[in-house]
Tab-separated table of C-alpha atoms and ligand atoms in Angstrom:
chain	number	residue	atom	x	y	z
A	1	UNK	CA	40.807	-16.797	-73.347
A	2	UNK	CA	37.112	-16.109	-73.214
A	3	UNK	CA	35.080	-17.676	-70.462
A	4	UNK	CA	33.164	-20.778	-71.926
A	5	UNK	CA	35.536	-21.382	-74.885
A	6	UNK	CA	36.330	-25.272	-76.052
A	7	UNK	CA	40.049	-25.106	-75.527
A	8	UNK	CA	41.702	-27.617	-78.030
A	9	UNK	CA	45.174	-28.637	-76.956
A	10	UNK	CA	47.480	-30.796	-80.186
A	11	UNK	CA	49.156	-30.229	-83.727
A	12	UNK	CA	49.529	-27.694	-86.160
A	13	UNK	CA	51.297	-29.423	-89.544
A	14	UNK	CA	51.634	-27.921	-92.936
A	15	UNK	CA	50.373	-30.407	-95.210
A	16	UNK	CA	51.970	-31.620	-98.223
A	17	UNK	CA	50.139	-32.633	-100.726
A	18	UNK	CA	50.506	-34.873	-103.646
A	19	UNK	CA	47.986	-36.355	-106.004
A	20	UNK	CA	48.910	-40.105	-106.666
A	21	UNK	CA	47.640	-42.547	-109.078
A	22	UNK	CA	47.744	-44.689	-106.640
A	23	UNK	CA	49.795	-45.440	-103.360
A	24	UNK	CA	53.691	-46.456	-104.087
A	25	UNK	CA	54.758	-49.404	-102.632
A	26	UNK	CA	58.458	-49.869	-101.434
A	27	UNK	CA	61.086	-49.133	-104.247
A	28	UNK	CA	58.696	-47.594	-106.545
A	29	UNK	CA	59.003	-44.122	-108.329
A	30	UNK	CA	55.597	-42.443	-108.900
A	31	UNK	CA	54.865	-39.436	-111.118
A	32	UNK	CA	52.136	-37.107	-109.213
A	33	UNK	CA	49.729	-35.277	-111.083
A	34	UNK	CA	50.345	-31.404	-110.794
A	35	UNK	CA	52.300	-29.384	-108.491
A	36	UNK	CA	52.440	-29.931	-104.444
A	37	UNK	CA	49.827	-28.277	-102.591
A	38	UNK	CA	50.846	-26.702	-99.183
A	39	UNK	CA	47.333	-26.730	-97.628
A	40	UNK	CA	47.270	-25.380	-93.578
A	41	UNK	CA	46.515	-28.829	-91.144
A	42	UNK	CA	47.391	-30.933	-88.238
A	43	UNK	CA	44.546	-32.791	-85.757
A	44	UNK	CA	44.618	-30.418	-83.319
A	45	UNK	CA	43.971	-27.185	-85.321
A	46	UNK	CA	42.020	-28.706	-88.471
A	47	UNK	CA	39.583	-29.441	-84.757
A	48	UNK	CA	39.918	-25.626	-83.726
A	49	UNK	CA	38.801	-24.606	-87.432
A	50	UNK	CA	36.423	-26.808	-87.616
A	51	UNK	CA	34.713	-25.757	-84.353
A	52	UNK	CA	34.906	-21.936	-85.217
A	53	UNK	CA	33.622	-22.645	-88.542
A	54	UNK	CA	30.673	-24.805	-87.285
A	55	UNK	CA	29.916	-21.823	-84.796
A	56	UNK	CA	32.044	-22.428	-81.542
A	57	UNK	CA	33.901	-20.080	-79.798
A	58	UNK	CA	37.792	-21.789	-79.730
A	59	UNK	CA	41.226	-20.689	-77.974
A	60	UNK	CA	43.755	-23.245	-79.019
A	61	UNK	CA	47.263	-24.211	-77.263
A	62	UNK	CA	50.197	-25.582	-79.392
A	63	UNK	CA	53.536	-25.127	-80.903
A	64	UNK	CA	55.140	-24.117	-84.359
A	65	UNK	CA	58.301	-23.948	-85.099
A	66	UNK	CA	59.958	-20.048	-86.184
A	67	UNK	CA	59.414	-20.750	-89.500
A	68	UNK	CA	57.636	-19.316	-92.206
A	69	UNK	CA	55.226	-22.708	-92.068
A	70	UNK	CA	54.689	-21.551	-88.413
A	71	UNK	CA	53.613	-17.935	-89.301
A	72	UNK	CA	51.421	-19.594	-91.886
A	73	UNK	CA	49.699	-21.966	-89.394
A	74	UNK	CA	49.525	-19.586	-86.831
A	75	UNK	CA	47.981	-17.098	-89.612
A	76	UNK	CA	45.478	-19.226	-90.629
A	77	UNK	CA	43.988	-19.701	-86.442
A	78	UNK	CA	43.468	-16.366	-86.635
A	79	UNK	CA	41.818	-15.938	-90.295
A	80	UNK	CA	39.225	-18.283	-88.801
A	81	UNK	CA	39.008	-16.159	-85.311
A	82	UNK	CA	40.625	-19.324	-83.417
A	83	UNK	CA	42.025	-17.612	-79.854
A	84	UNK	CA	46.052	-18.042	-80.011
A	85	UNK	CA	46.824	-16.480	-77.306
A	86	UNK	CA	48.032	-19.964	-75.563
A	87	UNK	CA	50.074	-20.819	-79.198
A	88	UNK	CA	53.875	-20.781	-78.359
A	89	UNK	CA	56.597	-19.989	-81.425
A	90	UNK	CA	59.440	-23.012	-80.211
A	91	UNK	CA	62.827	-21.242	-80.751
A	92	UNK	CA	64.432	-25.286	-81.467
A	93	UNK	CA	61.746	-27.200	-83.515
A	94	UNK	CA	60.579	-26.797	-86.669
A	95	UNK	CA	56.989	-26.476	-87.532
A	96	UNK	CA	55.071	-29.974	-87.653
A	97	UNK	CA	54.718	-30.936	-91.591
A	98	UNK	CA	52.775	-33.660	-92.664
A	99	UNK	CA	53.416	-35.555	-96.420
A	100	UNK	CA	49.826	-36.788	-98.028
A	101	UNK	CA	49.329	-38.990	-100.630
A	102	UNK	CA	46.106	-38.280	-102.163
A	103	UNK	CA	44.656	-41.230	-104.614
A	104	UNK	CA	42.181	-40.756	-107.430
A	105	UNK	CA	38.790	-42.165	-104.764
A	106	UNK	CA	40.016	-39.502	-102.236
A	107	UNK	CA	41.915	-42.179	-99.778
A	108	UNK	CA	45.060	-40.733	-98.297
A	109	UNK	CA	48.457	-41.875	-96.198
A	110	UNK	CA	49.806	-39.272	-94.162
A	111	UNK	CA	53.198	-39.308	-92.289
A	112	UNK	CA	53.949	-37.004	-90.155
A	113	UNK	CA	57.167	-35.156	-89.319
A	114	UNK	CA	55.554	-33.355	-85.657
A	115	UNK	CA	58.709	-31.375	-84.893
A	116	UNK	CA	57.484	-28.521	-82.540
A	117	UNK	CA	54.369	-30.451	-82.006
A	118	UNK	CA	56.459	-33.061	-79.667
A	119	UNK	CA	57.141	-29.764	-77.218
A	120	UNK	CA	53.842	-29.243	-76.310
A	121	UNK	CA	53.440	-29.527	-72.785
A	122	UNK	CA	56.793	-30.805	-72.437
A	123	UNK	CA	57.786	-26.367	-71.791
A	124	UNK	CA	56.352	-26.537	-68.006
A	125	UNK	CA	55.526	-22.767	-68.443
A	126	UNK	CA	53.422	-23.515	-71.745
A	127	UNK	CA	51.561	-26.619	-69.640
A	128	UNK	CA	51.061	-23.929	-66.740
A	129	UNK	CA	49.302	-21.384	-68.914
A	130	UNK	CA	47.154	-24.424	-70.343
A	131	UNK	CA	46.005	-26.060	-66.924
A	132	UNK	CA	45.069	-21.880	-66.195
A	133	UNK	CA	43.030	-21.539	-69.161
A	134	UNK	CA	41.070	-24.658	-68.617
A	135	UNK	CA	39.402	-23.253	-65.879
A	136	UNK	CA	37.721	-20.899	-68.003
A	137	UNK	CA	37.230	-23.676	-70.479
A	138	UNK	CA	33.543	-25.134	-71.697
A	139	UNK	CA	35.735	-28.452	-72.552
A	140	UNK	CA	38.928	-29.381	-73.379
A	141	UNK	CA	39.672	-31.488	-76.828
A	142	UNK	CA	42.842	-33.644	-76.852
A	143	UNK	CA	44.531	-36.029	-80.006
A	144	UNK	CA	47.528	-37.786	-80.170
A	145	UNK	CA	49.775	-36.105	-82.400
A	146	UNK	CA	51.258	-34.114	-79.165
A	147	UNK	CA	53.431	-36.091	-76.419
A	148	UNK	CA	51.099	-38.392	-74.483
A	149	UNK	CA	52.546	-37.494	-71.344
A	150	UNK	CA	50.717	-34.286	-71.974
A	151	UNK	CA	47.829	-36.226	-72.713
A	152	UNK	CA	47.611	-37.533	-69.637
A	153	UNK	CA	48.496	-34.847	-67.415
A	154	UNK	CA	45.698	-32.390	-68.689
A	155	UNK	CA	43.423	-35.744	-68.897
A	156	UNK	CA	44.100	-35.859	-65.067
A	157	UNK	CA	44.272	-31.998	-64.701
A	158	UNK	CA	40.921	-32.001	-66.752
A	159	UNK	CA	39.372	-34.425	-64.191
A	160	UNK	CA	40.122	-32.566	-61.146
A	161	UNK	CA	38.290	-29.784	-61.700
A	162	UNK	CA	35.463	-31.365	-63.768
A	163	UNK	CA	35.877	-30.465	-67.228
A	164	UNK	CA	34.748	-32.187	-69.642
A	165	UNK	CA	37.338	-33.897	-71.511
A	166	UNK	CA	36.510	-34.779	-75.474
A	167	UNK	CA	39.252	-37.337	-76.469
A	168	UNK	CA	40.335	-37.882	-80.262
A	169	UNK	CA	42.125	-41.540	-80.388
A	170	UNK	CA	44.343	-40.649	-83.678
A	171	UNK	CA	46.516	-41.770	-84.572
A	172	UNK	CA	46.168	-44.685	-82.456
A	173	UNK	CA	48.187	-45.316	-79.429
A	174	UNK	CA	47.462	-47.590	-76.047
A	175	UNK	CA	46.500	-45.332	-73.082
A	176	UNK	CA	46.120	-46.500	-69.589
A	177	UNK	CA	43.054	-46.900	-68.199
A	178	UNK	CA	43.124	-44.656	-65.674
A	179	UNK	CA	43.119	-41.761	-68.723
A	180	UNK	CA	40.554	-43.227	-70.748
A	181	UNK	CA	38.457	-43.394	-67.216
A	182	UNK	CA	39.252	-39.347	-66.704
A	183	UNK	CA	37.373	-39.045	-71.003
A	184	UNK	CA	34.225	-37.791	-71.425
A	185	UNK	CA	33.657	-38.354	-74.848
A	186	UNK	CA	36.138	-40.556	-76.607
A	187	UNK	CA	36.221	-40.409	-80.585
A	188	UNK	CA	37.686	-43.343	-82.803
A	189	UNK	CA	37.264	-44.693	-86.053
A	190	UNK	CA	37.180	-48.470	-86.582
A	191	UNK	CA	41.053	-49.240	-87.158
A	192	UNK	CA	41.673	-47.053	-84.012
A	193	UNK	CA	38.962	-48.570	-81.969
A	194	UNK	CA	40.186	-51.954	-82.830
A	195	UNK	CA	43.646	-51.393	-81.849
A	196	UNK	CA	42.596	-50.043	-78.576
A	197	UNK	CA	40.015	-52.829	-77.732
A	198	UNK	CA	42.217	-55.947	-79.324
A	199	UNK	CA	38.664	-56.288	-81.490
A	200	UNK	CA	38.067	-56.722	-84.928
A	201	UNK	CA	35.700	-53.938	-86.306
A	202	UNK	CA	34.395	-54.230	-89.524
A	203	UNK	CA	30.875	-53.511	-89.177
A	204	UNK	CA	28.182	-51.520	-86.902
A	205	UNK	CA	27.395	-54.326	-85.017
A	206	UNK	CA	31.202	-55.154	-84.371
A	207	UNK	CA	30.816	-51.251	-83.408
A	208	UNK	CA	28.230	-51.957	-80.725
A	209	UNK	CA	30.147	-54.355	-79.581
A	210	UNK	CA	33.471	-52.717	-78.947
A	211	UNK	CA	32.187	-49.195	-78.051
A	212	UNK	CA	30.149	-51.270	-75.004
A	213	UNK	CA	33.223	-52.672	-73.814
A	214	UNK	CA	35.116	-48.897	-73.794
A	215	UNK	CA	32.369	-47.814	-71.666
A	216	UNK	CA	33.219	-50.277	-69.295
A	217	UNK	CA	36.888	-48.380	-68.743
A	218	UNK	CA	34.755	-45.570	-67.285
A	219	UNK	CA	34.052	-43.277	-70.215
A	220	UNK	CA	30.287	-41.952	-70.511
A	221	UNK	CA	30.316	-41.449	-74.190
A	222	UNK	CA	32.262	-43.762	-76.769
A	223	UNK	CA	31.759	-42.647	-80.812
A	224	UNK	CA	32.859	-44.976	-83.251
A	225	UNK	CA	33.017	-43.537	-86.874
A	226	UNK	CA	32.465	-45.745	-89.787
A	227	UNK	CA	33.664	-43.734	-92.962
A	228	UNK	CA	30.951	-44.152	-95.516
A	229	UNK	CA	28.904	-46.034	-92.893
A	230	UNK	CA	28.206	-43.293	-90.337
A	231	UNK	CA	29.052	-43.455	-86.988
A	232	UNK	CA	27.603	-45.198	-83.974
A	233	UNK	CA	27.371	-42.976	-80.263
A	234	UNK	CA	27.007	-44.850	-76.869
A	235	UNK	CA	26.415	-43.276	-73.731
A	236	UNK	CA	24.936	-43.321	-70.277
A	237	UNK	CA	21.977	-40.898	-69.600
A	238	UNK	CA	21.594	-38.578	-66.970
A	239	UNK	CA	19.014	-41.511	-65.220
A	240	UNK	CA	21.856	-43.850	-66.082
A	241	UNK	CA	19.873	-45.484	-68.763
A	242	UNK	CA	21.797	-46.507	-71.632
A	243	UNK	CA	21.952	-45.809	-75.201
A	244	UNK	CA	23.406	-46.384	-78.010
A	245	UNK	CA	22.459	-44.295	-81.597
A	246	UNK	CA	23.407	-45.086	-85.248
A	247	UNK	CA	23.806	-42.498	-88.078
A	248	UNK	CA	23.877	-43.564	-91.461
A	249	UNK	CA	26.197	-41.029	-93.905
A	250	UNK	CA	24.671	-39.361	-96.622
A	251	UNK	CA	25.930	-40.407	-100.220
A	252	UNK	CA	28.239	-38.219	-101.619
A	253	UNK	CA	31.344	-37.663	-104.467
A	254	UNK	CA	34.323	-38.258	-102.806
A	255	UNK	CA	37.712	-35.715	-103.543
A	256	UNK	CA	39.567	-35.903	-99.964
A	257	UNK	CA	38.932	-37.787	-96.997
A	258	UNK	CA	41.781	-35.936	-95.360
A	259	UNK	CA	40.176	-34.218	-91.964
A	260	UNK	CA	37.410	-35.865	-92.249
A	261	UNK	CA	37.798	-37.440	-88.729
A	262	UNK	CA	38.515	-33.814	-87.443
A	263	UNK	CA	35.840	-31.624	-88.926
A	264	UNK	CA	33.676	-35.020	-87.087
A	265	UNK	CA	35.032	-34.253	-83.800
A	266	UNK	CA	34.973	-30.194	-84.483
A	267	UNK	CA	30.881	-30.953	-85.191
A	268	UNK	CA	30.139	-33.093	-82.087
A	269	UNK	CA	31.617	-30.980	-79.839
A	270	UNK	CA	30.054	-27.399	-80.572
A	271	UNK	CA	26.910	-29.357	-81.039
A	272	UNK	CA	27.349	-31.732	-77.732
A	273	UNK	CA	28.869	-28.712	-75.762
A	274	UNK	CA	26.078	-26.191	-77.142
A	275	UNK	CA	23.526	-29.088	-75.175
A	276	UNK	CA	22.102	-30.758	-78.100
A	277	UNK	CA	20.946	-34.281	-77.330
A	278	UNK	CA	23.037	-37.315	-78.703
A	279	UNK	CA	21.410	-37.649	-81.707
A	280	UNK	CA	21.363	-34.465	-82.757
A	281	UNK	CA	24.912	-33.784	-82.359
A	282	UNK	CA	25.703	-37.087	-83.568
A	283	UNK	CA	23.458	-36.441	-86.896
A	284	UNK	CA	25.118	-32.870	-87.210
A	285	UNK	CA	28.885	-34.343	-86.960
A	286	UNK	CA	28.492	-37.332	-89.622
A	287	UNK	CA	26.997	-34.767	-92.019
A	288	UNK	CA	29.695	-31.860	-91.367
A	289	UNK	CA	31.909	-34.762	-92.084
A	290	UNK	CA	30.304	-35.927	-94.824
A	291	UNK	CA	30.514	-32.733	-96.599
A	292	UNK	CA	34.212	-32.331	-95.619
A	293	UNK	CA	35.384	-35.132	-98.263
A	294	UNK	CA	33.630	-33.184	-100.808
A	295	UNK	CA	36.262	-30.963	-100.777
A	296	UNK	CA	39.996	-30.729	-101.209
A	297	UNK	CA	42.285	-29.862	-98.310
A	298	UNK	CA	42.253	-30.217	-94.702
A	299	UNK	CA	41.699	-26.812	-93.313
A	300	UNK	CA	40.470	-25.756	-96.979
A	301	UNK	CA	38.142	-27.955	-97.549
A	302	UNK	CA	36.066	-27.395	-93.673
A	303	UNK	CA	32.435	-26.794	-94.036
A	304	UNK	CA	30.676	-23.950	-92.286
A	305	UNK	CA	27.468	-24.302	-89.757
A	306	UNK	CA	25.059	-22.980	-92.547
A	307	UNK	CA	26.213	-25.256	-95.375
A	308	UNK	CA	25.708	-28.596	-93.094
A	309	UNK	CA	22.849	-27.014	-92.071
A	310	UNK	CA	21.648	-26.771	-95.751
A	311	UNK	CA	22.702	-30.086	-96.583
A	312	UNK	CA	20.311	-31.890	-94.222
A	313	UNK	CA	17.895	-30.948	-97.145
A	314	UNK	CA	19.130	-32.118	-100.234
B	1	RIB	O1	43.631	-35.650	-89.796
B	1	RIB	C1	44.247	-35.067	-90.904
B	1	RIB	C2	45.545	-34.463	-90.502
B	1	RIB	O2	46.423	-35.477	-90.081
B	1	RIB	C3	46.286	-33.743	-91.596
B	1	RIB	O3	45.906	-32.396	-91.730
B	1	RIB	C4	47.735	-33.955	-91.235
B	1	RIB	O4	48.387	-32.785	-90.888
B	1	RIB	C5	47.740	-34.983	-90.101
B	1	RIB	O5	47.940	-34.391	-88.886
């Protein structure tokens, strides 16, 4: 792995995707419109793509299963000149697949099957090679679709020799607080945020609220993302000052919120670990995102640095 690369550790899935008229509730038959889409995805690498697109230099560490999914995922790492040297083939599992409903306003529900995805870490060899490679690391990006006893033990790993840990709450789980005190930058959206805090969040104020009280488990930076509403950044300055920093979303036409949360986190990290301030970063990542549900697909549908760029503009 190149010295200085993010090093994302989490899920590869090959998503499945249906067009719904709407979301089926329990019993009912629905008729999808056109043919399934098998569009490259999972957290953890929809993050890596994201961050290569948006101009970071990414190694990522994971599993797939020996499968022709898994030669696709892996495939598409590379296409996208994501590092994947640390990815392991599992000779068990299958490769992770994830089923999406997509509905007419671009609103999803995703379940996952994670297969290989539940090994990572869990092969002490594979967790060896990772813990080696984060010492080369700028920062090392984590979600929750990979066991959290992995979680934790880079988390701790992570802390020990000071690197920056960038910590993607989805899907939502509890954590103890002695991981979420070892996170540099935490990343949730509102349902997640209110799961973790016990806290209703509906609103940017509700936002303020909740991210203050995260900060109080020890983390320096909480984001809160509020779909259409932007996203809200806390943190503690260098002089220990803090802040907190709201950026609206642009408008835009909605086709597929799916990643939307990923290509975020993809955008504040290059920005964040390139040593933009807050705001900046924090302005980049909600319009990366908000150009990401523009489009169909998870991996497909990833902007590049120039086009957010470009869209600041109009
Ligand atoms: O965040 C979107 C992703 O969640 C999808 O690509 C799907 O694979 C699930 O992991």
């Amino acid at each position: 792995m190149a010295q200085g690369a993010i090093l994302v550790v989490g899920s590869l899935n090959m998503d499945q995707v249906v067009r719904v008229p709407h979301m089926p509730v329990v019993g009912e038959t629905l008729l999808g419109a056109g043919s399934l889409k098998l569009i490259p995805g999972g957290k953890g690498a929809n993050q890596a793509v994201a961050m290569a697109r948006l101009g970071g230099q990414v190694a990522m560490a994971g599993r797939v299963g020996r499968d022709p999914f898994g030669e696709r995922l892996l495939g598409a790492l590379k296409s996208e000149q994501v590092d994947a040297s640390l990815m392991v083939t599992d000779p068990r599992e299958a490769s992770g697949v994830a089923f999406i409903f997509l509905s007419p306003d671009g609103d999803n529900a995703i379940i996952v099957a994670a297969g290989a995805n539940m090994q990572v870490g869990v092969d002490e060899e594979q967790f060896a090679h990772i813990v080696e490679a984060m010492r080369q690391a700028s920062a090392l990006v984590l979600q929750l679709e990979i066991p959290i006893e992995t979680v934790k033990r880079l988390t701790k790993a992570a802390a020990e020799m000071d690197l920056p840990v960038i910590l993607n709450l989805a899907p939502a789980q509890p954590l103890p607080r002695t991981t979420l005190s070892q996170v540099s930058v935490l990343i949730l959206n509102e349902t997640e945020a209110s799961i973790l805090s016990g806290q209703r969040v509906e609103s940017v104020d509700d936002a303020r609220i909740v991210a203050a009280v995260l900060q109080g488990y020890g983390i320096e930076t909480v984001v809160i993302t509020l779909g259409a509403h932007g996203a809200l950044l806390v943190t503690t300055d260098d002089a220990g000052k803090k802040q907190s920093i709201y950026q609206a979303a642009p408008k835009v036409a909605v086709v597929d919120t799916t990643a939307a949360g990923d290509c975020f986190v993809g955008a504040l990290t290059v920005a964040l670990t390139e040593g933009q301030p807050p705001e900046d970063a924090l302005h980049f990542a909600v319009h990366a995102s908000a150009l990401k549900v523009t489009k169909f697909g998870a991996q497909s549908g990833l902007p590049t640095k120039e086009e957010v760029l470009a869209s600041y503009h109009s």
